[in-house]
JSON list of C-alpha atoms and ligand atoms in Angstrom, two decimals:
[
{"chain": "A", "resi": 20, "resn": "UNK", "atom": "CA", "xyz": [-48.98, 135.63, -36.81]},
{"chain": "A", "resi": 21, "resn": "UNK", "atom": "CA", "xyz": [-45.91, 134.99, -38.94]},
{"chain": "A", "resi": 22, "resn": "UNK", "atom": "CA", "xyz": [-45.69, 133.61, -42.48]},
{"chain": "A", "resi": 23, "resn": "UNK", "atom": "CA", "xyz": [-42.40, 132.08, -43.55]},
{"chain": "A", "resi": 24, "resn": "UNK", "atom": "CA", "xyz": [-40.93, 129.71, -46.10]},
{"chain": "A", "resi": 25, "resn": "UNK", "atom": "CA", "xyz": [-40.44, 126.19, -44.79]},
{"chain": "A", "resi": 26, "resn": "UNK", "atom": "CA", "xyz": [-36.87, 124.98, -44.85]},
{"chain": "A", "resi": 27, "resn": "UNK", "atom": "CA", "xyz": [-36.30, 121.78, -46.92]},
{"chain": "A", "resi": 28, "resn": "UNK", "atom": "CA", "xyz": [-35.07, 120.08, -43.70]},
{"chain": "A", "resi": 29, "resn": "UNK", "atom": "CA", "xyz": [-38.32, 120.79, -41.83]},
{"chain": "A", "resi": 30, "resn": "UNK", "atom": "CA", "xyz": [-41.31, 118.47, -42.14]},
{"chain": "A", "resi": 31, "resn": "UNK", "atom": "CA", "xyz": [-44.36, 119.96, -43.82]},
{"chain": "A", "resi": 32, "resn": "UNK", "atom": "CA", "xyz": [-47.73, 119.94, -41.98]},
{"chain": "A", "resi": 33, "resn": "UNK", "atom": "CA", "xyz": [-49.27, 117.07, -43.95]},
{"chain": "A", "resi": 34, "resn": "UNK", "atom": "CA", "xyz": [-52.43, 116.96, -41.79]},
{"chain": "A", "resi": 35, "resn": "UNK", "atom": "CA", "xyz": [-53.18, 120.51, -42.97]},
{"chain": "A", "resi": 36, "resn": "UNK", "atom": "CA", "xyz": [-52.27, 119.81, -46.60]},
{"chain": "A", "resi": 37, "resn": "UNK", "atom": "CA", "xyz": [-54.70, 116.88, -46.54]},
{"chain": "A", "resi": 38, "resn": "UNK", "atom": "CA", "xyz": [-57.56, 119.29, -45.72]},
{"chain": "A", "resi": 39, "resn": "UNK", "atom": "CA", "xyz": [-57.14, 120.77, -49.18]},
{"chain": "A", "resi": 40, "resn": "UNK", "atom": "CA", "xyz": [-56.18, 117.65, -51.12]},
{"chain": "A", "resi": 41, "resn": "UNK", "atom": "CA", "xyz": [-57.19, 114.09, -50.23]},
{"chain": "A", "resi": 42, "resn": "UNK", "atom": "CA", "xyz": [-54.38, 112.57, -52.30]},
{"chain": "A", "resi": 43, "resn": "UNK", "atom": "CA", "xyz": [-51.18, 112.07, -50.30]},
{"chain": "A", "resi": 44, "resn": "UNK", "atom": "CA", "xyz": [-49.43, 110.95, -53.53]},
{"chain": "A", "resi": 45, "resn": "UNK", "atom": "CA", "xyz": [-50.20, 114.28, -55.22]},
{"chain": "A", "resi": 46, "resn": "UNK", "atom": "CA", "xyz": [-49.17, 116.19, -52.06]},
{"chain": "A", "resi": 47, "resn": "UNK", "atom": "CA", "xyz": [-45.81, 114.42, -51.87]},
{"chain": "A", "resi": 48, "resn": "UNK", "atom": "CA", "xyz": [-45.21, 115.09, -55.54]},
{"chain": "A", "resi": 49, "resn": "UNK", "atom": "CA", "xyz": [-45.72, 118.86, -55.37]},
{"chain": "A", "resi": 50, "resn": "UNK", "atom": "CA", "xyz": [-43.98, 119.18, -51.98]},
{"chain": "A", "resi": 51, "resn": "UNK", "atom": "CA", "xyz": [-40.84, 117.89, -53.70]},
{"chain": "A", "resi": 52, "resn": "UNK", "atom": "CA", "xyz": [-41.14, 120.27, -56.64]},
{"chain": "A", "resi": 53, "resn": "UNK", "atom": "CA", "xyz": [-42.58, 123.42, -55.02]},
{"chain": "A", "resi": 54, "resn": "UNK", "atom": "CA", "xyz": [-41.98, 125.89, -52.19]},
{"chain": "A", "resi": 55, "resn": "UNK", "atom": "CA", "xyz": [-43.93, 125.49, -48.97]},
{"chain": "A", "resi": 56, "resn": "UNK", "atom": "CA", "xyz": [-44.90, 128.43, -46.75]},
{"chain": "A", "resi": 57, "resn": "UNK", "atom": "CA", "xyz": [-46.35, 128.13, -43.27]},
{"chain": "A", "resi": 58, "resn": "UNK", "atom": "CA", "xyz": [-48.21, 130.50, -41.00]},
{"chain": "A", "resi": 59, "resn": "UNK", "atom": "CA", "xyz": [-47.42, 130.22, -37.29]},
{"chain": "A", "resi": 60, "resn": "UNK", "atom": "CA", "xyz": [-49.19, 131.53, -34.21]},
{"chain": "A", "resi": 61, "resn": "UNK", "atom": "CA", "xyz": [-47.54, 131.12, -30.81]},
{"chain": "A", "resi": 62, "resn": "UNK", "atom": "CA", "xyz": [-45.15, 128.56, -32.32]},
{"chain": "A", "resi": 63, "resn": "UNK", "atom": "CA", "xyz": [-47.98, 126.44, -33.74]},
{"chain": "A", "resi": 64, "resn": "UNK", "atom": "CA", "xyz": [-48.50, 125.94, -37.49]},
{"chain": "A", "resi": 65, "resn": "UNK", "atom": "CA", "xyz": [-52.02, 127.15, -38.29]},
{"chain": "A", "resi": 66, "resn": "UNK", "atom": "CA", "xyz": [-51.92, 127.34, -42.08]},
{"chain": "A", "resi": 67, "resn": "UNK", "atom": "CA", "xyz": [-49.90, 126.36, -45.13]},
{"chain": "A", "resi": 68, "resn": "UNK", "atom": "CA", "xyz": [-49.65, 126.97, -48.85]},
{"chain": "A", "resi": 69, "resn": "UNK", "atom": "CA", "xyz": [-47.49, 125.47, -51.59]},
{"chain": "A", "resi": 70, "resn": "UNK", "atom": "CA", "xyz": [-46.37, 127.38, -54.69]},
{"chain": "A", "resi": 71, "resn": "UNK", "atom": "CA", "xyz": [-45.12, 125.62, -57.79]},
{"chain": "A", "resi": 72, "resn": "UNK", "atom": "CA", "xyz": [-43.39, 127.13, -60.84]},
{"chain": "A", "resi": 73, "resn": "UNK", "atom": "CA", "xyz": [-45.42, 125.70, -63.71]},
{"chain": "A", "resi": 74, "resn": "UNK", "atom": "CA", "xyz": [-43.94, 127.35, -66.81]},
{"chain": "A", "resi": 75, "resn": "UNK", "atom": "CA", "xyz": [-41.73, 130.40, -67.51]},
{"chain": "A", "resi": 76, "resn": "UNK", "atom": "CA", "xyz": [-43.26, 133.41, -65.72]},
{"chain": "A", "resi": 77, "resn": "UNK", "atom": "CA", "xyz": [-46.07, 131.40, -64.13]},
{"chain": "A", "resi": 78, "resn": "UNK", "atom": "CA", "xyz": [-46.64, 129.95, -60.68]},
{"chain": "A", "resi": 79, "resn": "UNK", "atom": "CA", "xyz": [-49.56, 128.03, -59.21]},
{"chain": "A", "resi": 80, "resn": "UNK", "atom": "CA", "xyz": [-50.81, 127.82, -55.64]},
{"chain": "A", "resi": 81, "resn": "UNK", "atom": "CA", "xyz": [-51.25, 124.04, -55.60]},
{"chain": "A", "resi": 82, "resn": "UNK", "atom": "CA", "xyz": [-52.39, 123.74, -51.98]},
{"chain": "A", "resi": 83, "resn": "UNK", "atom": "CA", "xyz": [-53.70, 126.18, -49.38]},
{"chain": "A", "resi": 84, "resn": "UNK", "atom": "CA", "xyz": [-55.17, 125.18, -46.03]},
{"chain": "A", "resi": 85, "resn": "UNK", "atom": "CA", "xyz": [-56.01, 126.73, -42.68]},
{"chain": "A", "resi": 86, "resn": "UNK", "atom": "CA", "xyz": [-56.42, 124.66, -39.50]},
{"chain": "A", "resi": 87, "resn": "UNK", "atom": "CA", "xyz": [-60.16, 123.98, -39.04]},
{"chain": "A", "resi": 88, "resn": "UNK", "atom": "CA", "xyz": [-60.39, 125.82, -35.69]},
{"chain": "A", "resi": 89, "resn": "UNK", "atom": "CA", "xyz": [-58.85, 128.95, -37.31]},
{"chain": "A", "resi": 90, "resn": "UNK", "atom": "CA", "xyz": [-60.87, 129.04, -40.56]},
{"chain": "A", "resi": 91, "resn": "UNK", "atom": "CA", "xyz": [-63.10, 132.00, -41.38]},
{"chain": "A", "resi": 92, "resn": "UNK", "atom": "CA", "xyz": [-60.86, 134.49, -39.57]},
{"chain": "A", "resi": 93, "resn": "UNK", "atom": "CA", "xyz": [-59.08, 136.02, -42.53]},
{"chain": "A", "resi": 94, "resn": "UNK", "atom": "CA", "xyz": [-55.96, 133.80, -42.51]},
{"chain": "A", "resi": 95, "resn": "UNK", "atom": "CA", "xyz": [-56.68, 132.29, -45.95]},
{"chain": "A", "resi": 96, "resn": "UNK", "atom": "CA", "xyz": [-56.97, 135.76, -47.46]},
{"chain": "A", "resi": 97, "resn": "UNK", "atom": "CA", "xyz": [-53.68, 136.80, -45.79]},
{"chain": "A", "resi": 98, "resn": "UNK", "atom": "CA", "xyz": [-51.92, 133.74, -47.22]},
{"chain": "A", "resi": 99, "resn": "UNK", "atom": "CA", "xyz": [-53.13, 134.56, -50.72]},
{"chain": "A", "resi": 100, "resn": "UNK", "atom": "CA", "xyz": [-52.03, 138.19, -50.34]},
{"chain": "A", "resi": 101, "resn": "UNK", "atom": "CA", "xyz": [-48.62, 136.92, -49.18]},
{"chain": "A", "resi": 102, "resn": "UNK", "atom": "CA", "xyz": [-48.38, 134.53, -52.15]},
{"chain": "A", "resi": 103, "resn": "UNK", "atom": "CA", "xyz": [-49.12, 137.42, -54.53]},
{"chain": "A", "resi": 104, "resn": "UNK", "atom": "CA", "xyz": [-46.43, 139.54, -52.84]},
{"chain": "A", "resi": 105, "resn": "UNK", "atom": "CA", "xyz": [-43.88, 136.68, -53.01]},
{"chain": "A", "resi": 106, "resn": "UNK", "atom": "CA", "xyz": [-44.69, 135.88, -56.63]},
{"chain": "A", "resi": 107, "resn": "UNK", "atom": "CA", "xyz": [-44.29, 139.56, -57.62]},
{"chain": "A", "resi": 108, "resn": "UNK", "atom": "CA", "xyz": [-40.88, 139.69, -55.89]},
{"chain": "A", "resi": 109, "resn": "UNK", "atom": "CA", "xyz": [-39.81, 136.67, -57.95]},
{"chain": "A", "resi": 110, "resn": "UNK", "atom": "CA", "xyz": [-40.88, 138.40, -61.16]},
{"chain": "A", "resi": 111, "resn": "UNK", "atom": "CA", "xyz": [-43.77, 136.01, -61.77]},
{"chain": "A", "resi": 112, "resn": "UNK", "atom": "CA", "xyz": [-46.23, 137.43, -64.29]},
{"chain": "A", "resi": 113, "resn": "UNK", "atom": "CA", "xyz": [-49.15, 135.02, -63.87]},
{"chain": "A", "resi": 114, "resn": "UNK", "atom": "CA", "xyz": [-50.36, 133.45, -60.65]},
{"chain": "A", "resi": 115, "resn": "UNK", "atom": "CA", "xyz": [-52.78, 130.54, -60.95]},
{"chain": "A", "resi": 116, "resn": "UNK", "atom": "CA", "xyz": [-54.99, 128.53, -58.65]},
{"chain": "A", "resi": 117, "resn": "UNK", "atom": "CA", "xyz": [-57.53, 125.79, -59.19]},
{"chain": "A", "resi": 118, "resn": "UNK", "atom": "CA", "xyz": [-60.42, 124.42, -57.20]},
{"chain": "A", "resi": 119, "resn": "UNK", "atom": "CA", "xyz": [-63.32, 122.01, -57.55]},
{"chain": "A", "resi": 120, "resn": "UNK", "atom": "CA", "xyz": [-66.69, 123.01, -58.94]},
{"chain": "A", "resi": 121, "resn": "UNK", "atom": "CA", "xyz": [-68.18, 122.15, -55.52]},
{"chain": "A", "resi": 122, "resn": "UNK", "atom": "CA", "xyz": [-65.81, 124.41, -53.52]},
{"chain": "A", "resi": 123, "resn": "UNK", "atom": "CA", "xyz": [-68.17, 127.36, -53.27]},
{"chain": "A", "resi": 124, "resn": "UNK", "atom": "CA", "xyz": [-66.34, 129.17, -50.43]},
{"chain": "A", "resi": 125, "resn": "UNK", "atom": "CA", "xyz": [-62.96, 128.79, -52.12]},
{"chain": "A", "resi": 126, "resn": "UNK", "atom": "CA", "xyz": [-64.33, 130.13, -55.42]},
{"chain": "A", "resi": 127, "resn": "UNK", "atom": "CA", "xyz": [-65.67, 133.14, -53.50]},
{"chain": "A", "resi": 128, "resn": "UNK", "atom": "CA", "xyz": [-62.37, 133.73, -51.72]},
{"chain": "A", "resi": 129, "resn": "UNK", "atom": "CA", "xyz": [-60.20, 133.48, -54.83]},
{"chain": "A", "resi": 130, "resn": "UNK", "atom": "CA", "xyz": [-62.40, 135.87, -56.80]},
{"chain": "A", "resi": 131, "resn": "UNK", "atom": "CA", "xyz": [-62.46, 138.32, -53.86]},
{"chain": "A", "resi": 132, "resn": "UNK", "atom": "CA", "xyz": [-58.65, 138.22, -53.96]},
{"chain": "A", "resi": 133, "resn": "UNK", "atom": "CA", "xyz": [-58.61, 139.14, -57.66]},
{"chain": "A", "resi": 134, "resn": "UNK", "atom": "CA", "xyz": [-58.41, 135.80, -59.49]},
{"chain": "A", "resi": 135, "resn": "UNK", "atom": "CA", "xyz": [-60.50, 135.40, -62.66]},
{"chain": "A", "resi": 136, "resn": "UNK", "atom": "CA", "xyz": [-61.82, 132.13, -64.04]},
{"chain": "A", "resi": 137, "resn": "UNK", "atom": "CA", "xyz": [-59.81, 131.08, -67.10]},
{"chain": "A", "resi": 138, "resn": "UNK", "atom": "CA", "xyz": [-61.09, 127.61, -67.79]},
{"chain": "A", "resi": 139, "resn": "UNK", "atom": "CA", "xyz": [-62.75, 124.42, -66.71]},
{"chain": "A", "resi": 140, "resn": "UNK", "atom": "CA", "xyz": [-60.94, 121.09, -66.81]},
{"chain": "A", "resi": 141, "resn": "UNK", "atom": "CA", "xyz": [-63.96, 118.85, -67.10]},
{"chain": "A", "resi": 142, "resn": "UNK", "atom": "CA", "xyz": [-63.92, 115.53, -65.18]},
{"chain": "A", "resi": 143, "resn": "UNK", "atom": "CA", "xyz": [-60.48, 116.34, -63.69]},
{"chain": "A", "resi": 144, "resn": "UNK", "atom": "CA", "xyz": [-61.45, 114.93, -60.28]},
{"chain": "A", "resi": 145, "resn": "UNK", "atom": "CA", "xyz": [-63.05, 111.83, -61.80]},
{"chain": "A", "resi": 146, "resn": "UNK", "atom": "CA", "xyz": [-59.83, 111.15, -63.70]},
{"chain": "A", "resi": 147, "resn": "UNK", "atom": "CA", "xyz": [-57.34, 111.87, -60.87]},
{"chain": "A", "resi": 148, "resn": "UNK", "atom": "CA", "xyz": [-59.05, 110.78, -57.65]},
{"chain": "A", "resi": 149, "resn": "UNK", "atom": "CA", "xyz": [-60.07, 107.22, -56.80]},
{"chain": "A", "resi": 150, "resn": "UNK", "atom": "CA", "xyz": [-62.88, 108.22, -54.42]},
{"chain": "A", "resi": 151, "resn": "UNK", "atom": "CA", "xyz": [-65.94, 110.36, -55.11]},
{"chain": "A", "resi": 152, "resn": "UNK", "atom": "CA", "xyz": [-65.76, 113.80, -53.47]},
{"chain": "A", "resi": 153, "resn": "UNK", "atom": "CA", "xyz": [-68.90, 115.65, -52.37]},
{"chain": "A", "resi": 154, "resn": "UNK", "atom": "CA", "xyz": [-69.14, 119.18, -50.88]},
{"chain": "A", "resi": 155, "resn": "UNK", "atom": "CA", "xyz": [-72.32, 121.13, -50.13]},
{"chain": "A", "resi": 156, "resn": "UNK", "atom": "CA", "xyz": [-74.27, 118.26, -51.71]},
{"chain": "A", "resi": 157, "resn": "UNK", "atom": "CA", "xyz": [-72.48, 118.76, -55.04]},
{"chain": "A", "resi": 158, "resn": "UNK", "atom": "CA", "xyz": [-70.22, 116.14, -56.60]},
{"chain": "A", "resi": 159, "resn": "UNK", "atom": "CA", "xyz": [-66.77, 117.52, -57.29]},
{"chain": "A", "resi": 160, "resn": "UNK", "atom": "CA", "xyz": [-66.09, 116.59, -60.92]},
{"chain": "A", "resi": 161, "resn": "UNK", "atom": "CA", "xyz": [-64.54, 119.57, -62.69]},
{"chain": "A", "resi": 162, "resn": "UNK", "atom": "CA", "xyz": [-61.46, 121.67, -61.93]},
{"chain": "A", "resi": 163, "resn": "UNK", "atom": "CA", "xyz": [-62.16, 125.40, -62.15]},
{"chain": "A", "resi": 164, "resn": "UNK", "atom": "CA", "xyz": [-58.94, 127.15, -63.12]},
{"chain": "A", "resi": 165, "resn": "UNK", "atom": "CA", "xyz": [-58.38, 130.78, -62.12]},
{"chain": "A", "resi": 166, "resn": "UNK", "atom": "CA", "xyz": [-55.52, 133.16, -62.71]},
{"chain": "A", "resi": 167, "resn": "UNK", "atom": "CA", "xyz": [-54.27, 136.64, -61.95]},
{"chain": "A", "resi": 168, "resn": "UNK", "atom": "CA", "xyz": [-51.94, 138.87, -63.97]},
{"chain": "A", "resi": 169, "resn": "UNK", "atom": "CA", "xyz": [-49.34, 140.35, -61.59]},
{"chain": "B", "resi": 19, "resn": "COA", "atom": "C1", "xyz": [-60.26, 127.70, -48.12]},
{"chain": "B", "resi": 19, "resn": "COA", "atom": "C2", "xyz": [-59.49, 128.21, -46.90]},
{"chain": "B", "resi": 19, "resn": "COA", "atom": "C3", "xyz": [-58.00, 128.13, -47.19]},
{"chain": "B", "resi": 19, "resn": "COA", "atom": "C4", "xyz": [-59.88, 129.67, -46.68]},
{"chain": "B", "resi": 19, "resn": "COA", "atom": "O1", "xyz": [-59.20, 130.17, -45.55]},
{"chain": "B", "resi": 19, "resn": "COA", "atom": "P1", "xyz": [-59.99, 130.95, -44.39]},
{"chain": "B", "resi": 19, "resn": "COA", "atom": "O2", "xyz": [-58.97, 131.48, -43.46]},
{"chain": "B", "resi": 19, "resn": "COA", "atom": "O3", "xyz": [-61.03, 130.05, -43.85]},
{"chain": "B", "resi": 19, "resn": "COA", "atom": "O4", "xyz": [-60.69, 132.13, -45.24]},
{"chain": "B", "resi": 19, "resn": "COA", "atom": "P2", "xyz": [-60.84, 133.65, -44.84]},
{"chain": "B", "resi": 19, "resn": "COA", "atom": "O5", "xyz": [-61.34, 133.72, -43.44]},
{"chain": "B", "resi": 19, "resn": "COA", "atom": "O6", "xyz": [-59.56, 134.35, -45.14]},
{"chain": "B", "resi": 19, "resn": "COA", "atom": "O7", "xyz": [-62.00, 134.10, -45.83]},
{"chain": "B", "resi": 19, "resn": "COA", "atom": "C5", "xyz": [-61.68, 134.90, -46.93]},
{"chain": "B", "resi": 19, "resn": "COA", "atom": "C6", "xyz": [-62.91, 135.36, -47.65]},
{"chain": "B", "resi": 19, "resn": "COA", "atom": "O8", "xyz": [-63.61, 134.28, -48.29]},
{"chain": "B", "resi": 19, "resn": "COA", "atom": "C7", "xyz": [-64.99, 134.39, -48.01]},
{"chain": "B", "resi": 19, "resn": "COA", "atom": "N1", "xyz": [-65.67, 133.11, -47.95]},
{"chain": "B", "resi": 19, "resn": "COA", "atom": "C8", "xyz": [-65.23, 131.98, -47.37]},
{"chain": "B", "resi": 19, "resn": "COA", "atom": "N2", "xyz": [-66.18, 131.02, -47.52]},
{"chain": "B", "resi": 19, "resn": "COA", "atom": "C9", "xyz": [-67.22, 131.57, -48.19]},
{"chain": "B", "resi": 19, "resn": "COA", "atom": "C10", "xyz": [-68.48, 131.10, -48.67]},
{"chain": "B", "resi": 19, "resn": "COA", "atom": "N3", "xyz": [-68.88, 129.84, -48.45]},
{"chain": "B", "resi": 19, "resn": "COA", "atom": "N4", "xyz": [-69.26, 131.95, -49.37]},
{"chain": "B", "resi": 19, "resn": "COA", "atom": "C11", "xyz": [-68.89, 133.22, -49.58]},
{"chain": "B", "resi": 19, "resn": "COA", "atom": "N5", "xyz": [-67.70, 133.73, -49.15]},
{"chain": "B", "resi": 19, "resn": "COA", "atom": "C12", "xyz": [-66.89, 132.91, -48.48]},
{"chain": "B", "resi": 19, "resn": "COA", "atom": "C13", "xyz": [-65.02, 135.04, -46.64]},
{"chain": "B", "resi": 19, "resn": "COA", "atom": "O9", "xyz": [-66.25, 135.69, -46.45]},
{"chain": "B", "resi": 19, "resn": "COA", "atom": "C14", "xyz": [-63.89, 136.02, -46.71]},
{"chain": "B", "resi": 19, "resn": "COA", "atom": "O10", "xyz": [-64.27, 137.21, -47.36]},
{"chain": "B", "resi": 19, "resn": "COA", "atom": "P3", "xyz": [-64.04, 138.65, -46.68]},
{"chain": "B", "resi": 19, "resn": "COA", "atom": "O11", "xyz": [-62.53, 138.73, -46.46]},
{"chain": "B", "resi": 19, "resn": "COA", "atom": "O12", "xyz": [-64.53, 139.59, -47.70]},
{"chain": "B", "resi": 19, "resn": "COA", "atom": "O13", "xyz": [-64.82, 138.60, -45.42]},
{"chain": "B", "resi": 19, "resn": "COA", "atom": "C15", "xyz": [-59.83, 127.40, -45.62]},
{"chain": "B", "resi": 19, "resn": "COA", "atom": "O14", "xyz": [-61.21, 127.52, -45.33]},
{"chain": "B", "resi": 19, "resn": "COA", "atom": "C16", "xyz": [-59.45, 125.94, -45.68]},
{"chain": "B", "resi": 19, "resn": "COA", "atom": "O15", "xyz": [-58.34, 125.58, -45.30]},
{"chain": "B", "resi": 19, "resn": "COA", "atom": "N6", "xyz": [-60.34, 125.07, -46.14]},
{"chain": "B", "resi": 19, "resn": "COA", "atom": "C17", "xyz": [-60.05, 123.64, -46.23]},
{"chain": "B", "resi": 19, "resn": "COA", "atom": "C18", "xyz": [-58.98, 123.35, -47.26]},
{"chain": "B", "resi": 19, "resn": "COA", "atom": "C19", "xyz": [-59.35, 123.84, -48.65]},
{"chain": "B", "resi": 19, "resn": "COA", "atom": "O16", "xyz": [-60.47, 123.67, -49.08]},
{"chain": "B", "resi": 19, "resn": "COA", "atom": "N7", "xyz": [-58.36, 124.43, -49.34]},
{"chain": "B", "resi": 19, "resn": "COA", "atom": "C20", "xyz": [-58.53, 124.95, -50.69]},
{"chain": "B", "resi": 19, "resn": "COA", "atom": "C21", "xyz": [-58.54, 123.86, -51.67]},
{"chain": "B", "resi": 19, "resn": "COA", "atom": "S1", "xyz": [-58.89, 124.51, -53.32]}
]
C-alpha cells in the first residue's frame, strides 16, 4: 500500500470522491483548490483524500473515501494518520474535518484519530444539497465540525 500526492496532470478518482460527497460541483471546486492524495494497492487506486488550506495555519480534509470492497480494513485510519503527518510537515497548526450528523461510523473514526467536536453548522446539508440524504435511518441535516491541534 502506497500513499502519494496526485500530480495536477493526473485525473482524480471521482467515483471514490463521490462516495464521500454526492455533489460533483463541490468536488470539482475543492479539487481545483486543494491537494489530492491517493492510496494505491497493486497499481489500483483504493482510497483518496483531499486537503484544503482554509485560513492561515489551518487545513481541512474536505473529502476522504475508501473503495467499498476495502472499507473496514484500517485504510481510512491510515489516510488520516498520513494527513496529520503531512499537515505537520507543512507547519499547519489546526487540522479540521466535517461530517454529517448521520455519519455515525465517520464520527467514531475521527474521534478515535484525535479530532474533537468544535461546532455544529445546523441545516448545512439542507442548504447546500438539493436531495435529501439519509444514513442509518437518520436524515443528514447538520454538519458536525471537528478539529485537531497539531
Ligand atoms: C469513512 C471511511 C473513509 C473510513 O475508512 P475505512 O477504511 O472504512 O475505516 P477504518 O477501517 O480505517 O476504520 C477506522 C476506525 O473507525 C471505526 N469505525 C468505522 N465505522 C464505525 C462505526 N459504525 N461505529 C464505530 N466505529 C466505527 C473502526 O472500528 C476503526 O476503529 P479501530 O481502528 O479502532 O478498529 C470509509 O468507510 C468510506 O470511504 N466511507 C464512504 C465515504 C465517506 O463516508 N467518507 C467520509 C465522508 S465525511
